mmCIF file of C-alpha atoms in Angstrom:
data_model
loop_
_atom_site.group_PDB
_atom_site.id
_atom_site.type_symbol
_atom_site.label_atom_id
_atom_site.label_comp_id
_atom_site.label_asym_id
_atom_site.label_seq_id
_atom_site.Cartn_x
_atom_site.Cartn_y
_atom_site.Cartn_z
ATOM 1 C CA UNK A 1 -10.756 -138.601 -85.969
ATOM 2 C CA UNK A 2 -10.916 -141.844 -87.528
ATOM 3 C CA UNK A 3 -6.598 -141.833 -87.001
ATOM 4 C CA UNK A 4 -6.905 -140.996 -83.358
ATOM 5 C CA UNK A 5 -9.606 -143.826 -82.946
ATOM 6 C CA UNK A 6 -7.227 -145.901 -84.802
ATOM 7 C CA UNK A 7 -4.552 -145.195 -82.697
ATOM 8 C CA UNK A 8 -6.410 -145.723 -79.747
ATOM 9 C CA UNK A 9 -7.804 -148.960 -80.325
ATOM 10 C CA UNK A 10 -4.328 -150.097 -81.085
ATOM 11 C CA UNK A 11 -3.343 -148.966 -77.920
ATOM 12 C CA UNK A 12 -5.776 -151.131 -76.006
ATOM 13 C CA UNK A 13 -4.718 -154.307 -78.016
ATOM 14 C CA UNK A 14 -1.132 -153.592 -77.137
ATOM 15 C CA UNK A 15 -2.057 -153.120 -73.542
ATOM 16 C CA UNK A 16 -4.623 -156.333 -73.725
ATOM 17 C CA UNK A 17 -1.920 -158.419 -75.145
ATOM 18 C CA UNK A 18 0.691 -157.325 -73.133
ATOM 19 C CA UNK A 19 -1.217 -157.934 -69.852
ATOM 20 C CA UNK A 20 -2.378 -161.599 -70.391
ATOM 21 C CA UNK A 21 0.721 -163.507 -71.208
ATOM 22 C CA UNK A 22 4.940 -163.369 -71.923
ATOM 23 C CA UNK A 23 6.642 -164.719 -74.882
ATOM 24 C CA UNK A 24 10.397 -164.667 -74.489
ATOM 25 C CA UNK A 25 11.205 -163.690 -77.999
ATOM 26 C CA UNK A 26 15.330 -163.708 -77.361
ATOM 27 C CA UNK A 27 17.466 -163.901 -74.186
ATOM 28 C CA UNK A 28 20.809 -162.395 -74.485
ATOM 29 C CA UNK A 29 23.513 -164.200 -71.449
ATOM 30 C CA UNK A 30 26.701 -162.403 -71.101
ATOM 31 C CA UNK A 31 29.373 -164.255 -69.414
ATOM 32 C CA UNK A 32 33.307 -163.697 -69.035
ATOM 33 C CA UNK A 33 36.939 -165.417 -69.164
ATOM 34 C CA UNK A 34 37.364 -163.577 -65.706
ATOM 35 C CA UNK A 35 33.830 -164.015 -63.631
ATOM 36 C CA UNK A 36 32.152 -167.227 -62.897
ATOM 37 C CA UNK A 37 28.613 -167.723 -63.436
ATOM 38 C CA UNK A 38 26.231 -165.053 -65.417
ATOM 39 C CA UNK A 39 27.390 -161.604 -65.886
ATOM 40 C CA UNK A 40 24.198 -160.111 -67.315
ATOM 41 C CA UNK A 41 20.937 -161.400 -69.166
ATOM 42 C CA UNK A 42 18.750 -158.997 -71.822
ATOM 43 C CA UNK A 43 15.409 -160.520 -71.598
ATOM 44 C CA UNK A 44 12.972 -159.729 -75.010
ATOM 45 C CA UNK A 45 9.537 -159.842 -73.724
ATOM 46 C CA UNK A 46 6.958 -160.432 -76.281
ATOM 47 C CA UNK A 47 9.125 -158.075 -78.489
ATOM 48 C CA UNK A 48 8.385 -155.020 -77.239
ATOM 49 C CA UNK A 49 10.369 -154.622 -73.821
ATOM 50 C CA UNK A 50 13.938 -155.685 -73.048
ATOM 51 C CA UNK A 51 14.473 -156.275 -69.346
ATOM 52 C CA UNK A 52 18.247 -156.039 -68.533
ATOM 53 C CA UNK A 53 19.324 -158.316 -65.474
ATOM 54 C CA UNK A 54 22.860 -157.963 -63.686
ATOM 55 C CA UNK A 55 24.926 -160.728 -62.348
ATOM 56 C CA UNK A 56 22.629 -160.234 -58.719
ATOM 57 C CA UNK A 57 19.456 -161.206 -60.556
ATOM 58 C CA UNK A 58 18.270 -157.413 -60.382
ATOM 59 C CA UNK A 59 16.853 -155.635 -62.747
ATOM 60 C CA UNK A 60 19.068 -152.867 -64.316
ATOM 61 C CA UNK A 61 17.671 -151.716 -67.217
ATOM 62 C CA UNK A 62 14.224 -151.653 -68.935
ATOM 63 C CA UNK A 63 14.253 -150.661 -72.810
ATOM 64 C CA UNK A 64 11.880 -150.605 -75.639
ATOM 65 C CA UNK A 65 12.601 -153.181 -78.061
ATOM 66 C CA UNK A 66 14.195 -152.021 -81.164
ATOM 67 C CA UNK A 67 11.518 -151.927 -84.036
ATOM 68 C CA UNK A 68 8.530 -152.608 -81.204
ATOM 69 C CA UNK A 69 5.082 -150.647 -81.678
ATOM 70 C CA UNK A 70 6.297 -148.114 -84.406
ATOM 71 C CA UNK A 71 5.389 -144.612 -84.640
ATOM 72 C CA UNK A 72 3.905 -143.920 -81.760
ATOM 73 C CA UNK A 73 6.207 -145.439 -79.074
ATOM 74 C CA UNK A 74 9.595 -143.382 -78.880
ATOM 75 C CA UNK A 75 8.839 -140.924 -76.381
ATOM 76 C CA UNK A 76 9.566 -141.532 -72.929
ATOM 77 C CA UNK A 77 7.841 -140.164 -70.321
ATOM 78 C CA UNK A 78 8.758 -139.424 -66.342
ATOM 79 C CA UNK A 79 5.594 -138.508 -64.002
ATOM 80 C CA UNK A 80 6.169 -136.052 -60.773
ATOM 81 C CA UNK A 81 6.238 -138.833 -58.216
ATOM 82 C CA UNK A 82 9.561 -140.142 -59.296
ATOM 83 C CA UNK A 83 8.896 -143.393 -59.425
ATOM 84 C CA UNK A 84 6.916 -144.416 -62.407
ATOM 85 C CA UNK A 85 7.457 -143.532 -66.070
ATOM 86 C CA UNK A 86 6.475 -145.099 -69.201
ATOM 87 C CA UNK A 87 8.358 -147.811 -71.275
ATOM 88 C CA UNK A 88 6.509 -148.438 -74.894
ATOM 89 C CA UNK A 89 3.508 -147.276 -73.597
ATOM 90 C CA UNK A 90 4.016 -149.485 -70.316
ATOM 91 C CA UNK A 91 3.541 -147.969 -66.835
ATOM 92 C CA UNK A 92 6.616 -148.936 -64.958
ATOM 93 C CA UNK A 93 5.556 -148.878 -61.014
ATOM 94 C CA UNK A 94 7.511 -149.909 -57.805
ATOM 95 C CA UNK A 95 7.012 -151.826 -54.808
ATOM 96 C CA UNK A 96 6.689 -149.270 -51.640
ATOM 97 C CA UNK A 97 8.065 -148.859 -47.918
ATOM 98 C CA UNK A 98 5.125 -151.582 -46.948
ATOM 99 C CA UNK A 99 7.002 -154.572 -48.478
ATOM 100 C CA UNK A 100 10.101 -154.469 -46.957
ATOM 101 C CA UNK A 101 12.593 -157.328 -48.836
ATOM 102 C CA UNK A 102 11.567 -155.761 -52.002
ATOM 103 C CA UNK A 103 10.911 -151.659 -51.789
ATOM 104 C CA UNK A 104 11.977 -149.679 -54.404
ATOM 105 C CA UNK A 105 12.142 -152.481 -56.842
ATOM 106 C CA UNK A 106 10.152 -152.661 -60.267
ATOM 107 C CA UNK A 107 6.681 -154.075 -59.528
ATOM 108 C CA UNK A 108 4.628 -153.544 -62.585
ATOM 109 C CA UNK A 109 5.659 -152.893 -66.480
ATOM 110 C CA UNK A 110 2.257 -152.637 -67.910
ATOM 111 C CA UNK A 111 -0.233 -155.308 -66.954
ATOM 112 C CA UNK A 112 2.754 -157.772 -65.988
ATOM 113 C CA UNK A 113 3.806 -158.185 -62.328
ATOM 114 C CA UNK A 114 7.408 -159.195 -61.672
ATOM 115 C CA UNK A 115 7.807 -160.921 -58.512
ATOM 116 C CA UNK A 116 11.045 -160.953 -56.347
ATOM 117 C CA UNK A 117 12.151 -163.956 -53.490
ATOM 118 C CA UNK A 118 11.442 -162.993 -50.037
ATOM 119 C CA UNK A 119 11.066 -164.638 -46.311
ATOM 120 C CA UNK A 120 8.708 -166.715 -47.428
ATOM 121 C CA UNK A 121 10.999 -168.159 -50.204
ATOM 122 C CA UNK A 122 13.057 -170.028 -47.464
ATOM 123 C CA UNK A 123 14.993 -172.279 -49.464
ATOM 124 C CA UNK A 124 16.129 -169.374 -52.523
ATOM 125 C CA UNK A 125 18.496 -166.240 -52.365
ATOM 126 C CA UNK A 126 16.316 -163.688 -50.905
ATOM 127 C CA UNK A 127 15.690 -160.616 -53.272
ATOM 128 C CA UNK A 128 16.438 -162.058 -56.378
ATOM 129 C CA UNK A 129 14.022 -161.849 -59.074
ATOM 130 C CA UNK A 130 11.361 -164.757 -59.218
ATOM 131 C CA UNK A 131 9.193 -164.037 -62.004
ATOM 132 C CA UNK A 132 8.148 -161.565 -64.936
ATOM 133 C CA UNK A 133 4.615 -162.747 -65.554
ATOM 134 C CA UNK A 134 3.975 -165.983 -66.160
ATOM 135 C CA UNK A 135 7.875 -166.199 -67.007
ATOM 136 C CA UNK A 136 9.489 -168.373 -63.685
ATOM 137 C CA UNK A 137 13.464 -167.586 -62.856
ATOM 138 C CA UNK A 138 14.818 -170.447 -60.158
ATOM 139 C CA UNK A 139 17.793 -170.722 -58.778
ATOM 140 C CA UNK A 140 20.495 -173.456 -57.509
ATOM 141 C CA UNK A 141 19.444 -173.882 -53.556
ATOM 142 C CA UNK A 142 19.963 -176.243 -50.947
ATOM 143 C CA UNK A 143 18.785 -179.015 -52.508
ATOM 144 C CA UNK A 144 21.217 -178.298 -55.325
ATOM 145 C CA UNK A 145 24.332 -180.323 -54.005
ATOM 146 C CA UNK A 146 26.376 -180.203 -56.304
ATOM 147 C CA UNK A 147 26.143 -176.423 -57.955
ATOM 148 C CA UNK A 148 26.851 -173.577 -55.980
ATOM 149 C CA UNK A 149 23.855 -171.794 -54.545
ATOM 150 C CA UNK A 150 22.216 -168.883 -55.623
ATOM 151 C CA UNK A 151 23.501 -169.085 -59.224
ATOM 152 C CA UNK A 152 20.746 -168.704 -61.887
ATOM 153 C CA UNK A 153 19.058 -172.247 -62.899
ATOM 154 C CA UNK A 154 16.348 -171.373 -65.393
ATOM 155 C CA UNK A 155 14.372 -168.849 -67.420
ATOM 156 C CA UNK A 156 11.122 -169.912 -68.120
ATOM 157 C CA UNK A 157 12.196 -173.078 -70.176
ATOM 158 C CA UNK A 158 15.381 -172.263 -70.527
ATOM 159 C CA UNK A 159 17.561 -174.781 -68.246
ATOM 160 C CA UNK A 160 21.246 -173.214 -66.923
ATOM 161 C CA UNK A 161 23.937 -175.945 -66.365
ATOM 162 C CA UNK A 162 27.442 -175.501 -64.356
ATOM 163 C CA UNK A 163 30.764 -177.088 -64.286
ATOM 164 C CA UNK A 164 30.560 -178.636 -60.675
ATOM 165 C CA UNK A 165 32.381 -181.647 -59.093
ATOM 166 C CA UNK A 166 32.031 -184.108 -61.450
ATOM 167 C CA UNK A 167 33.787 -181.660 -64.394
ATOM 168 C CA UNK A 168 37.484 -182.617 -62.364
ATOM 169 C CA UNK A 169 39.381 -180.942 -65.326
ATOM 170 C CA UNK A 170 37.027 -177.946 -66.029
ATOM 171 C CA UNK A 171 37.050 -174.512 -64.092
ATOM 172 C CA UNK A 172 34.631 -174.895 -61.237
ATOM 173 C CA UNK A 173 31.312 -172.829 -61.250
ATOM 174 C CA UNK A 174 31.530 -171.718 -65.290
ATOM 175 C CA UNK A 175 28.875 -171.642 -67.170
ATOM 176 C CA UNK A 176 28.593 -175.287 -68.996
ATOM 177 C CA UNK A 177 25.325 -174.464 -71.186
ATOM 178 C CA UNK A 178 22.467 -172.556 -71.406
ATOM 179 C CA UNK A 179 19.154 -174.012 -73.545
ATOM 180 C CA UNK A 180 21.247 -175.876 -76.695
ATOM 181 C CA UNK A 181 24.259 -173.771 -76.444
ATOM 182 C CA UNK A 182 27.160 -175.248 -75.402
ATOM 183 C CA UNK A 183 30.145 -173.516 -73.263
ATOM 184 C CA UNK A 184 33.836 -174.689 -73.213
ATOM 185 C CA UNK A 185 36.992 -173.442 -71.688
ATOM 186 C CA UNK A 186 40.791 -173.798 -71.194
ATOM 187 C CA UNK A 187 40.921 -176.524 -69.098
ATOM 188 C CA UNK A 188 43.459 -178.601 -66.934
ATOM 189 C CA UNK A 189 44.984 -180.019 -70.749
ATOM 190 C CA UNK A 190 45.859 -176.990 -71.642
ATOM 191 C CA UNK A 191 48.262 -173.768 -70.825
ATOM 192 C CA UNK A 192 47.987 -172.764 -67.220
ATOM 193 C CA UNK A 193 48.208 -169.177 -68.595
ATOM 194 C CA UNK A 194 44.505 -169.834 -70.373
ATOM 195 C CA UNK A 195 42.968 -172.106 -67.017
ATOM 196 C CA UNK A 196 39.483 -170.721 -67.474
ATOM 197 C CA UNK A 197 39.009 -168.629 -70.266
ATOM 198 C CA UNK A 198 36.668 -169.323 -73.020
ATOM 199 C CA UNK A 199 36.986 -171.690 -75.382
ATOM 200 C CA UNK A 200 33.746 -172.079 -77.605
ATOM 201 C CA UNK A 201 30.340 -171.001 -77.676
ATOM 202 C CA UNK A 202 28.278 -173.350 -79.893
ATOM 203 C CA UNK A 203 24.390 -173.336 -81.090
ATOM 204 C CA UNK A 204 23.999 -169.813 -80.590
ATOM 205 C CA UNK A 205 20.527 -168.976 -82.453
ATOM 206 C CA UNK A 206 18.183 -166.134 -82.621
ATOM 207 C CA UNK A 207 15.943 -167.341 -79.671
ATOM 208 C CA UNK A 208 19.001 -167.726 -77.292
ATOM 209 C CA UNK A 209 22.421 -166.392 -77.830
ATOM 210 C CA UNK A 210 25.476 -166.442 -75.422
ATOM 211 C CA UNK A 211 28.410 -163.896 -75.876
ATOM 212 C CA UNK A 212 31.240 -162.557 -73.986
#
């Protein structure tokens, strides 16, 4: 009995903790000699989900995190109405026919709302993800003149830059740095055979890490 209660209580803590605020314990960006831009992000929230975006800005994946709320957490769990199952003890619910830019999308993981752009974002790529939580995601728009719009700009504090105009020797539209990390390619000094491919990645840490 006292194990159950245990158990229980530690349930509600999770759920409590979960609910109130993000931490972005790592974020994993894929990019590629080939593609321009962001190929995927693998979001750690609070280090106990891993939200998988593609190059769109939609969610593909949701995953426990590796190691998060042991012993009790590795079953996974579908409920009849198709649509909601649970994720490290998170409810994972979807928006519905009555919001139109956004049906069928993930809503709710737990207590956290994730939040996509819609009409009334009239400036931003409509359906792309806007928020997880308190966690913001922008994106180059109109008033971004010099990057191309609709490319990913920033997780939470985490600040995206691009090769753009001003990088006259650089392949247009790559990835220049993410946070600290620091992107370079094959540029205009080098073999035309390598024009674009990567170069370096530099100040990789655990927080934020960049990889082909």
């Amino acid at each position: 009995m006292k194990r159950k209660l245990t158990f229980l209580l530690g349930l509600l803590l999770c759920y409590s903790l979960f609910s109130k605020s993000q931490t972005l314990t790592s974020a994993h960006f894929r990019i590629s000699d080939r593609e321009k831009g962001i190929r995927s992000v693998e979001l750690n929230i609070n280090n106990t989900i891993i939200i998988g975006l593609n190059s769109q800005g939609d969610i593909s994946y949701i995953e426990e995190a590796e190691g998060a709320l042991p012993d009790y957490t590795s079953d996974l769990e579908y409920t009849d109405d198709g649509g909601s199952k649970l994720i490290a003890n998170q409810k994972i619910e979807y928006y519905d026919h009555f919001d139109d830019n956004k049906s069928g999308k993930v809503k709710w993981i737990g207590g956290i709302k994730i939040d996509y752009n819609d009409n009334f974002d009239i400036h931003d790529p409509k359906g792309k993800i806007k928020s997880i939580g308190n966690i913001q995601i922008k994106y180059n728009n109109a008033f971004d003149i010099h990057d191309k719009s609709g490319t990913m700009k920033s997780i939470g504090p985490i600040q995206i830059k691009y090769n753009n105009v001003f990088d006259i020797h650089d392949p247009a539209d790559k990835v220049k740095s993410i946070g600290n990390v620091k992107i370079t390619y094959f540029n205009a000094f080098d073999a035309q055979r390598l024009f674009g491919k990567i170069k370096s990645i530099k100040g990789n840490s655990k927080k934020i890490y960049v990889t082909k």
